[in-house]
Coordinates of C-alpha atoms and ligand atoms in Angstrom, one line a residue:
X4 CA 102.7 146.4 -78.9
X5 CA 103.5 144.6 -75.5
X6 CA 106.4 142.5 -75.8
X7 CA 108.2 139.8 -74.2
X8 CA 111.5 139.5 -71.7
X9 CA 113.2 138.1 -74.2
X10 CA 115.9 137.0 -72.0
X11 CA 113.2 134.2 -71.8
X12 CA 114.4 133.1 -74.9
X13 CA 118.2 132.5 -73.4
X14 CA 116.8 129.5 -72.0
X15 CA 117.4 126.3 -72.4
X16 CA 114.4 124.1 -72.6
X17 CA 113.3 122.0 -69.6
X18 CA 112.7 119.3 -71.7
X19 CA 114.7 116.3 -68.4
X20 CA 111.3 115.9 -66.9
X21 CA 109.8 116.3 -70.3
X22 CA 111.7 113.7 -72.1
X23 CA 111.5 111.3 -69.0
X24 CA 108.5 111.1 -69.1
X25 CA 107.3 110.8 -72.9
X26 CA 109.8 108.5 -72.1
X27 CA 108.2 106.0 -68.5
X28 CA 104.5 106.8 -71.4
X29 CA 106.5 105.4 -74.5
X30 CA 107.8 102.4 -72.1
X31 CA 104.0 102.1 -70.6
X32 CA 102.3 101.7 -73.6
X33 CA 104.8 98.6 -74.6
X34 CA 104.2 96.9 -71.1
X35 CA 101.6 97.9 -69.5
X36 CA 102.4 95.5 -67.3
X37 CA 104.9 96.1 -65.6
X38 CA 105.4 97.6 -62.8
X39 CA 107.6 100.2 -62.4
X40 CA 109.0 101.6 -59.5
X41 CA 110.2 105.5 -59.6
X42 CA 113.4 106.5 -58.3
X43 CA 113.6 109.3 -60.3
X44 CA 111.9 112.9 -59.1
X45 CA 113.0 113.8 -55.7
X46 CA 110.2 114.1 -53.8
X47 CA 109.1 111.9 -50.4
X48 CA 106.8 110.4 -49.9
X49 CA 106.6 109.3 -46.2
X50 CA 103.1 110.8 -44.2
X51 CA 104.1 114.9 -42.5
X52 CA 105.3 114.0 -38.6
X53 CA 102.3 113.3 -37.0
X54 CA 103.8 116.5 -34.6
X55 CA 103.2 118.6 -37.5
X56 CA 99.1 117.9 -38.5
X57 CA 98.6 118.2 -34.4
X58 CA 99.4 121.1 -35.0
X59 CA 98.2 122.7 -37.7
X60 CA 94.4 120.8 -36.6
X61 CA 95.0 122.7 -33.2
X62 CA 95.8 126.0 -35.4
X63 CA 93.1 126.1 -37.5
X64 CA 90.5 124.1 -34.8
X65 CA 92.3 128.9 -33.5
X66 CA 91.3 130.5 -36.7
X67 CA 88.0 129.0 -36.5
X68 CA 87.0 131.4 -33.8
X69 CA 86.5 135.1 -33.0
X70 CA 89.3 135.1 -30.1
X71 CA 92.0 133.8 -31.9
X72 CA 91.7 134.3 -35.3
X73 CA 94.9 135.9 -37.4
X74 CA 94.9 137.2 -40.7
X75 CA 98.2 138.7 -42.5
X76 CA 101.3 137.7 -40.4
X77 CA 104.8 139.4 -40.6
X78 CA 106.0 139.2 -43.8
X79 CA 109.0 137.7 -42.8
X80 CA 107.8 134.6 -40.6
X81 CA 105.9 134.6 -37.3
X82 CA 108.1 135.4 -34.1
X83 CA 107.3 131.9 -33.1
X84 CA 109.0 130.7 -35.8
X85 CA 112.0 132.4 -36.4
X86 CA 113.4 131.8 -32.4
X87 CA 112.8 128.3 -32.4
X88 CA 114.8 128.8 -35.6
X89 CA 117.6 130.6 -34.8
X90 CA 117.7 128.4 -31.5
X91 CA 117.6 125.1 -32.5
X92 CA 119.3 125.4 -36.5
X93 CA 121.4 127.8 -35.4
X94 CA 122.4 128.8 -32.5
X95 CA 122.0 125.4 -30.5
X96 CA 125.5 124.7 -33.2
X97 CA 126.9 127.2 -32.3
X98 CA 126.4 129.9 -35.1
X99 CA 125.3 132.9 -34.2
X100 CA 121.9 133.7 -36.3
X101 CA 118.7 135.8 -33.9
X102 CA 115.6 134.8 -35.0
X103 CA 115.4 139.1 -37.3
X104 CA 118.1 137.7 -40.1
X105 CA 115.8 134.7 -40.1
X106 CA 112.7 134.6 -43.6
X107 CA 110.9 132.6 -43.3
X108 CA 109.6 131.2 -47.0
X109 CA 107.3 129.0 -49.1
X110 CA 110.1 127.2 -50.8
X111 CA 113.1 127.2 -51.0
X112 CA 113.2 127.0 -54.8
X113 CA 111.3 130.8 -54.3
X114 CA 114.3 132.5 -52.6
X115 CA 116.9 131.0 -54.0
X116 CA 115.1 132.2 -57.5
X117 CA 114.4 135.8 -56.4
X118 CA 117.0 136.1 -54.3
X119 CA 119.3 137.3 -58.0
X120 CA 117.0 139.8 -57.8
X121 CA 119.0 142.1 -55.4
X122 CA 122.0 142.7 -57.3
X123 CA 123.1 144.2 -60.3
X124 CA 122.8 142.7 -64.8
X125 CA 126.1 143.1 -64.6
X126 CA 127.5 140.6 -61.5
X127 CA 129.6 137.6 -62.7
X128 CA 128.5 133.9 -61.3
X129 CA 129.8 131.2 -59.7
X130 CA 127.5 128.4 -60.9
X131 CA 128.7 124.5 -59.5
X132 CA 127.6 121.9 -63.1
X133 CA 126.5 119.8 -62.8
X134 CA 123.5 120.9 -60.8
X135 CA 119.9 122.1 -58.4
X136 CA 118.7 124.0 -62.0
X137 CA 117.1 127.2 -60.7
X138 CA 120.2 128.3 -59.7
X139 CA 121.3 129.1 -63.7
X140 CA 117.9 129.6 -65.3
X141 CA 116.2 132.5 -62.7
X142 CA 119.7 134.2 -64.1
X143 CA 118.9 133.6 -67.0
X144 CA 115.6 134.7 -66.8
X145 CA 117.2 138.2 -65.5
X146 CA 119.5 138.5 -68.8
X147 CA 122.8 137.9 -66.4
X148 CA 125.3 135.8 -68.7
X149 CA 128.5 135.9 -67.7
X150 CA 129.0 132.6 -65.7
X151 CA 131.6 130.4 -64.9
X152 CA 130.7 127.0 -64.5
X153 CA 132.5 124.8 -61.3
X154 CA 133.0 121.9 -62.7
X155 CA 132.0 118.7 -60.3
X156 CA 133.8 115.7 -61.4
X157 CA 134.9 112.2 -59.9
X158 CA 138.6 113.4 -60.5
X159 CA 137.7 116.4 -57.8
X160 CA 135.4 115.1 -55.9
X161 CA 132.9 116.3 -57.1
X162 CA 134.1 119.4 -55.1
X163 CA 134.7 123.3 -56.9
X164 CA 137.6 124.0 -56.7
X165 CA 137.9 127.6 -56.4
X166 CA 137.5 129.3 -59.5
X167 CA 140.9 130.8 -61.3
X168 CA 138.7 133.9 -62.8
X169 CA 136.5 136.6 -60.4
X170 CA 133.5 136.3 -59.5
X171 CA 131.0 137.8 -57.8
X172 CA 127.9 135.4 -56.3
X173 CA 128.9 131.9 -56.0
X174 CA 125.8 129.4 -55.5
X175 CA 127.2 126.4 -53.8
X176 CA 124.2 123.5 -52.6
X177 CA 125.1 122.0 -49.7
X178 CA 124.5 118.7 -49.4
X179 CA 124.7 118.5 -53.4
X180 CA 122.1 118.0 -56.1
X181 CA 121.9 115.7 -57.8
X182 CA 125.3 113.4 -56.0
X183 CA 125.0 113.8 -52.6
X184 CA 128.6 115.4 -52.1
X185 CA 128.8 117.4 -49.0
X186 CA 131.3 119.8 -47.9
X187 CA 133.9 119.6 -45.4
X188 CA 134.4 122.5 -43.3
X189 CA 138.4 122.6 -44.2
X190 CA 137.1 123.3 -48.3
X191 CA 134.0 125.5 -46.1
X192 CA 136.6 127.4 -44.9
X193 CA 138.4 128.2 -48.0
X194 CA 134.6 129.1 -50.2
X195 CA 134.1 131.6 -47.5
X196 CA 137.8 133.2 -47.2
X197 CA 137.3 133.6 -51.1
X198 CA 134.6 135.7 -51.0
X199 CA 135.3 137.2 -48.2
X200 CA 138.9 138.9 -50.1
X201 CA 136.7 139.3 -53.3
X202 CA 133.7 141.1 -51.1
X203 CA 130.9 138.0 -53.5
X204 CA 128.4 137.1 -51.8
X205 CA 127.7 132.4 -51.7
X206 CA 124.6 131.9 -51.0
X207 CA 124.4 128.6 -49.8
X208 CA 121.7 126.2 -50.8
X209 CA 121.6 123.6 -47.5
X210 CA 117.7 121.8 -48.8
X211 CA 119.4 118.9 -47.8
X212 CA 121.2 120.1 -44.3
X213 CA 118.8 117.2 -42.1
X214 CA 120.3 114.1 -43.8
X215 CA 123.9 114.8 -43.0
X216 CA 125.6 112.3 -40.3
X217 CA 129.4 112.5 -41.0
X218 CA 129.5 113.9 -37.3
X219 CA 132.5 116.9 -38.5
X220 CA 131.1 118.0 -41.5
X221 CA 129.0 121.3 -41.0
X222 CA 125.6 121.6 -41.4
X223 CA 125.4 125.6 -41.9
X224 CA 127.5 127.9 -42.9
X225 CA 127.4 130.2 -40.2
X226 CA 130.0 127.1 -38.5
X227 CA 132.7 129.1 -39.8
X228 CA 134.2 132.6 -38.8
X229 CA 133.7 135.8 -41.4
X230 CA 130.6 133.3 -42.5
X231 CA 127.9 135.9 -41.5
X232 CA 129.6 138.4 -43.7
X233 CA 129.5 136.6 -47.4
X234 CA 127.0 134.7 -47.0
X235 CA 122.9 133.5 -47.4
X236 CA 122.1 130.7 -46.3
X237 CA 118.1 128.6 -47.6
X238 CA 117.4 126.0 -45.9
X239 CA 113.7 124.1 -46.5
X240 CA 111.3 121.6 -44.7
X241 CA 110.8 119.8 -47.9
X242 CA 112.9 117.1 -47.0
X243 CA 114.1 117.1 -44.0
X244 CA 110.1 116.9 -43.4
X245 CA 108.4 115.9 -45.4
X246 CA 106.3 119.5 -47.0
X247 CA 107.3 119.5 -50.2
X248 CA 103.2 119.6 -50.0
X249 CA 102.6 122.2 -47.8
X250 CA 105.1 124.4 -48.7
X251 CA 107.5 125.9 -46.0
X252 CA 111.3 126.5 -45.6
X253 CA 113.5 130.1 -45.4
X254 CA 116.6 132.4 -45.8
X255 CA 118.8 133.3 -43.7
X256 CA 120.7 136.7 -43.9
X257 CA 122.7 138.7 -41.4
X258 CA 123.2 141.5 -40.5
X259 CA 126.7 142.0 -41.4
X260 CA 126.3 141.0 -44.6
X261 CA 126.5 143.1 -47.4
X262 CA 127.4 144.1 -51.1
X263 CA 128.7 147.6 -52.9
X264 CA 127.0 150.1 -55.0
X265 CA 128.8 151.0 -58.4
X266 CA 130.5 153.4 -56.3
X267 CA 131.7 151.0 -53.9
X268 CA 129.5 151.7 -50.6
X269 CA 128.4 148.0 -48.4
X270 CA 124.9 148.2 -48.6
X271 CA 123.3 145.5 -45.4
X272 CA 121.3 143.0 -47.8
X273 CA 119.1 142.0 -45.0
X274 CA 118.1 145.1 -45.8
X275 CA 117.4 144.6 -48.9
X276 CA 115.8 141.5 -49.0
X277 CA 113.2 142.4 -45.7
X278 CA 112.4 145.7 -48.3
X279 CA 112.2 143.0 -51.3
X280 CA 109.7 140.5 -49.2
X281 CA 107.7 143.0 -47.7
X282 CA 106.5 144.4 -51.1
X283 CA 106.6 141.2 -52.8
X284 CA 105.4 139.1 -50.7
X285 CA 102.6 138.4 -48.7
X286 CA 103.4 135.5 -45.3
X287 CA 103.8 131.6 -45.1
X288 CA 100.0 130.0 -43.6
X289 CA 99.6 130.2 -39.8
X290 CA 98.6 126.6 -39.4
X291 CA 102.1 125.4 -41.9
X292 CA 104.0 128.3 -39.6
X293 CA 102.7 125.7 -36.4
X294 CA 103.6 122.6 -38.3
X295 CA 107.0 123.6 -39.3
X296 CA 107.4 124.9 -35.4
X297 CA 106.4 121.4 -34.4
X298 CA 109.5 119.8 -35.7
X299 CA 111.2 121.5 -33.1
X300 CA 109.8 119.8 -30.2
X301 CA 111.1 117.3 -28.5
X302 CA 108.8 114.7 -30.0
X303 CA 108.5 116.6 -33.1
X304 CA 112.9 116.0 -33.2
X305 CA 112.6 112.6 -33.2
X306 CA 110.0 112.5 -36.2
X307 CA 112.2 114.3 -38.2
X308 CA 114.7 112.2 -36.9
X309 CA 113.0 108.2 -38.0
X310 CA 111.1 110.0 -41.6
X311 CA 115.0 110.9 -42.5
X312 CA 116.4 106.9 -41.0
X313 CA 113.8 106.1 -43.2
X314 CA 115.3 107.6 -46.9
X315 CA 118.5 107.2 -45.3
X316 CA 118.1 103.6 -44.9
X317 CA 117.0 103.4 -48.5
X318 CA 120.3 105.3 -49.8
X319 CA 122.3 103.4 -48.0
X320 CA 120.6 99.8 -49.3
X321 CA 120.8 101.3 -52.9
X322 CA 124.5 102.6 -52.9
X323 CA 125.6 98.7 -51.0
X324 CA 123.6 96.7 -54.1
X325 CA 125.1 99.8 -56.4
X326 CA 128.7 99.5 -56.0
X327 CA 128.4 95.3 -55.3
X328 CA 127.4 95.4 -59.2
X329 CA 130.9 97.6 -59.8
X330 CA 129.5 101.5 -60.5
X331 CA 131.5 103.5 -59.0
X332 CA 129.0 106.2 -56.8
X333 CA 128.8 108.9 -54.1
X334 CA 126.2 110.7 -51.8
X335 CA 123.9 108.0 -49.9
X336 CA 125.7 108.2 -47.2
X337 CA 124.5 111.9 -46.2
X338 CA 122.3 113.2 -48.8
X339 CA 119.5 111.0 -49.9
X340 CA 120.7 110.9 -53.7
X341 CA 122.9 108.4 -55.1
X342 CA 124.9 109.8 -58.1
X343 CA 126.0 107.0 -60.4
X344 CA 128.9 106.3 -63.0
X345 CA 128.1 105.5 -65.5
X346 CA 129.7 103.6 -69.2
X347 CA 128.0 104.3 -71.4
X348 CA 125.5 108.1 -71.7
X349 CA 123.1 109.3 -69.1
X350 CA 121.0 108.8 -71.7
X351 CA 121.2 105.2 -72.5
X352 CA 122.0 104.0 -69.0
X353 CA 117.9 105.3 -68.2
X354 CA 116.9 103.7 -70.9
X355 CA 118.2 100.3 -69.9
X356 CA 117.0 100.4 -66.1
X357 CA 113.5 101.1 -68.1
X358 CA 113.5 99.2 -70.1
X359 CA 114.5 96.2 -68.6
X360 CA 114.1 96.7 -65.4
X361 CA 111.5 98.7 -65.3
X362 CA 113.1 101.3 -63.0
X363 CA 113.4 104.9 -63.7
X364 CA 116.4 107.4 -62.8
X365 CA 117.9 110.6 -63.7
X366 CA 119.4 111.6 -66.4
X367 CA 123.9 112.9 -65.0
X368 CA 122.7 115.9 -68.4
X369 CA 119.6 116.8 -67.4
X370 CA 121.3 118.8 -64.5
X371 CA 124.6 120.3 -66.3
X372 CA 127.2 118.8 -68.9
X373 CA 129.5 117.4 -66.8
X374 CA 126.3 115.2 -65.3
X375 CA 126.7 112.8 -68.5
X376 CA 128.6 109.2 -67.8
X377 CA 126.0 110.2 -64.7
X378 CA 122.5 108.5 -63.1
X379 CA 121.2 110.6 -60.4
X380 CA 118.9 107.3 -57.9
X381 CA 117.1 109.2 -55.4
X382 CA 116.5 107.2 -51.7
X383 CA 112.9 109.4 -52.3
X384 CA 110.3 105.7 -52.1
X385 CA 109.5 103.3 -50.1
X386 CA 111.9 100.4 -49.0
X387 CA 109.8 97.4 -49.9
X388 CA 110.1 99.3 -53.4
X389 CA 113.4 100.5 -53.0
X390 CA 114.7 96.7 -52.3
X391 CA 113.0 94.4 -56.1
X392 CA 114.6 98.1 -57.1
X393 CA 118.5 96.5 -56.9
X394 CA 116.8 93.3 -57.1
X395 CA 115.8 94.1 -60.8
X396 CA 118.7 96.2 -61.3
X397 CA 120.6 93.2 -60.5
X398 CA 119.7 90.5 -62.8
X399 CA 119.2 92.6 -65.2
X400 CA 122.9 93.8 -65.2
X401 CA 122.3 90.0 -65.6
X402 CA 120.8 89.1 -68.1
X403 CA 121.9 91.2 -71.1
X404 CA 125.0 92.6 -69.7
X405 CA 126.5 96.4 -70.4
Ligands
PLP5 N1 117.4 123.7 -53.2 C1 117.3 121.8 -53.5 C2 118.9 121.9 -53.6 C3 116.5 121.3 -54.1 O1 117.1 120.8 -54.6 C4 115.0 121.6 -53.4 C5 114.2 120.7 -54.2 O2 113.7 119.6 -54.8 C6 114.6 123.0 -53.4 C7 115.5 124.4 -53.2 C8 113.5 123.9 -53.2 O3 113.3 123.4 -52.0 P1 110.9 123.7 -51.5 O4 110.4 122.4 -51.5 O5 111.7 124.1 -50.4 O6 111.0 124.5 -52.5

């Protein structure tokens, strides 16, 4: 008899986006002429930077000639991309990361989801609440249950406090999805020191790094002294360069980073990840890696910057408009997400925006219990739509005050 991994049955139903689309469908049936403005899901809307398109075209042309054809590439990524990443994303910011510590992949989702495979079943986890659901769900699938939730609320500025009980694997995400909160150098140093003192490991998800504007904020955890011993960092081109459909990301696993056997012997995490990736992953396509590389040319950097500015301009408009309407919000300054505190329950406010304004947001409670009384508004849309959305919300509040 073929038996299942029963841990899958312990997963909470991922009803969030299914429930959202059901409610949208019901609304559209009743209001077939009302145009919805979607500020819910975190997918980009602007086209790819032209440098990426050109690089991809050129790479495809290379594949059409037997002289320049390429088959399987290195599982960890081509050197041209790994070197560009190490130089531009890390060394340029004083973080001493080498090209052979970079592992190119087809998404930060897979990387953050897969990384837990390297560790023992009975490790203690620290996972923020609210947060990107992949961290918890992939651990539940793997049969892990010992989770310490790091609560992020208005009263701690949505930044998790250090755990009171010992933990071994810590997930951090900054700039944060869903709250949009960012972490200062001092606060990140506390986490790195905690990991150093407790022989813990931090999985630092920096998928939204490109949105950081504040000069004082760290872009990488490796800007913090000692982090190379205790942290793995994840980055993605999805939001940086509009690659949600193209698929390219990377994980940084420094050579100094160690985890331990039950007997207490140190083992290189990089070696484990290398073994895992070369066994289960066959690399990202050549044209896509060329497209990612193109983001580091002077022209590429300018185009990426313009793309990010476009969304940040949306975010600033949303945040300012909501604050004018009296809402308390965070995010939107170094992040494409605005986290809005609401008086009623998150689904109640979602329904209000949908039914009274034709706006789709994401109920905060879908990211964890601390997301109750909050909604996430995403800046991924066209500016004219964002402007109209804010006018509609203002009018809805006047017509039927909450
Ligand atoms: N990490 C966070 C925090 C995200 O919000 C997302 C996507 O929404 C990802 C990772 C996934 O990125 P990718 O598209 O590279 O899989």
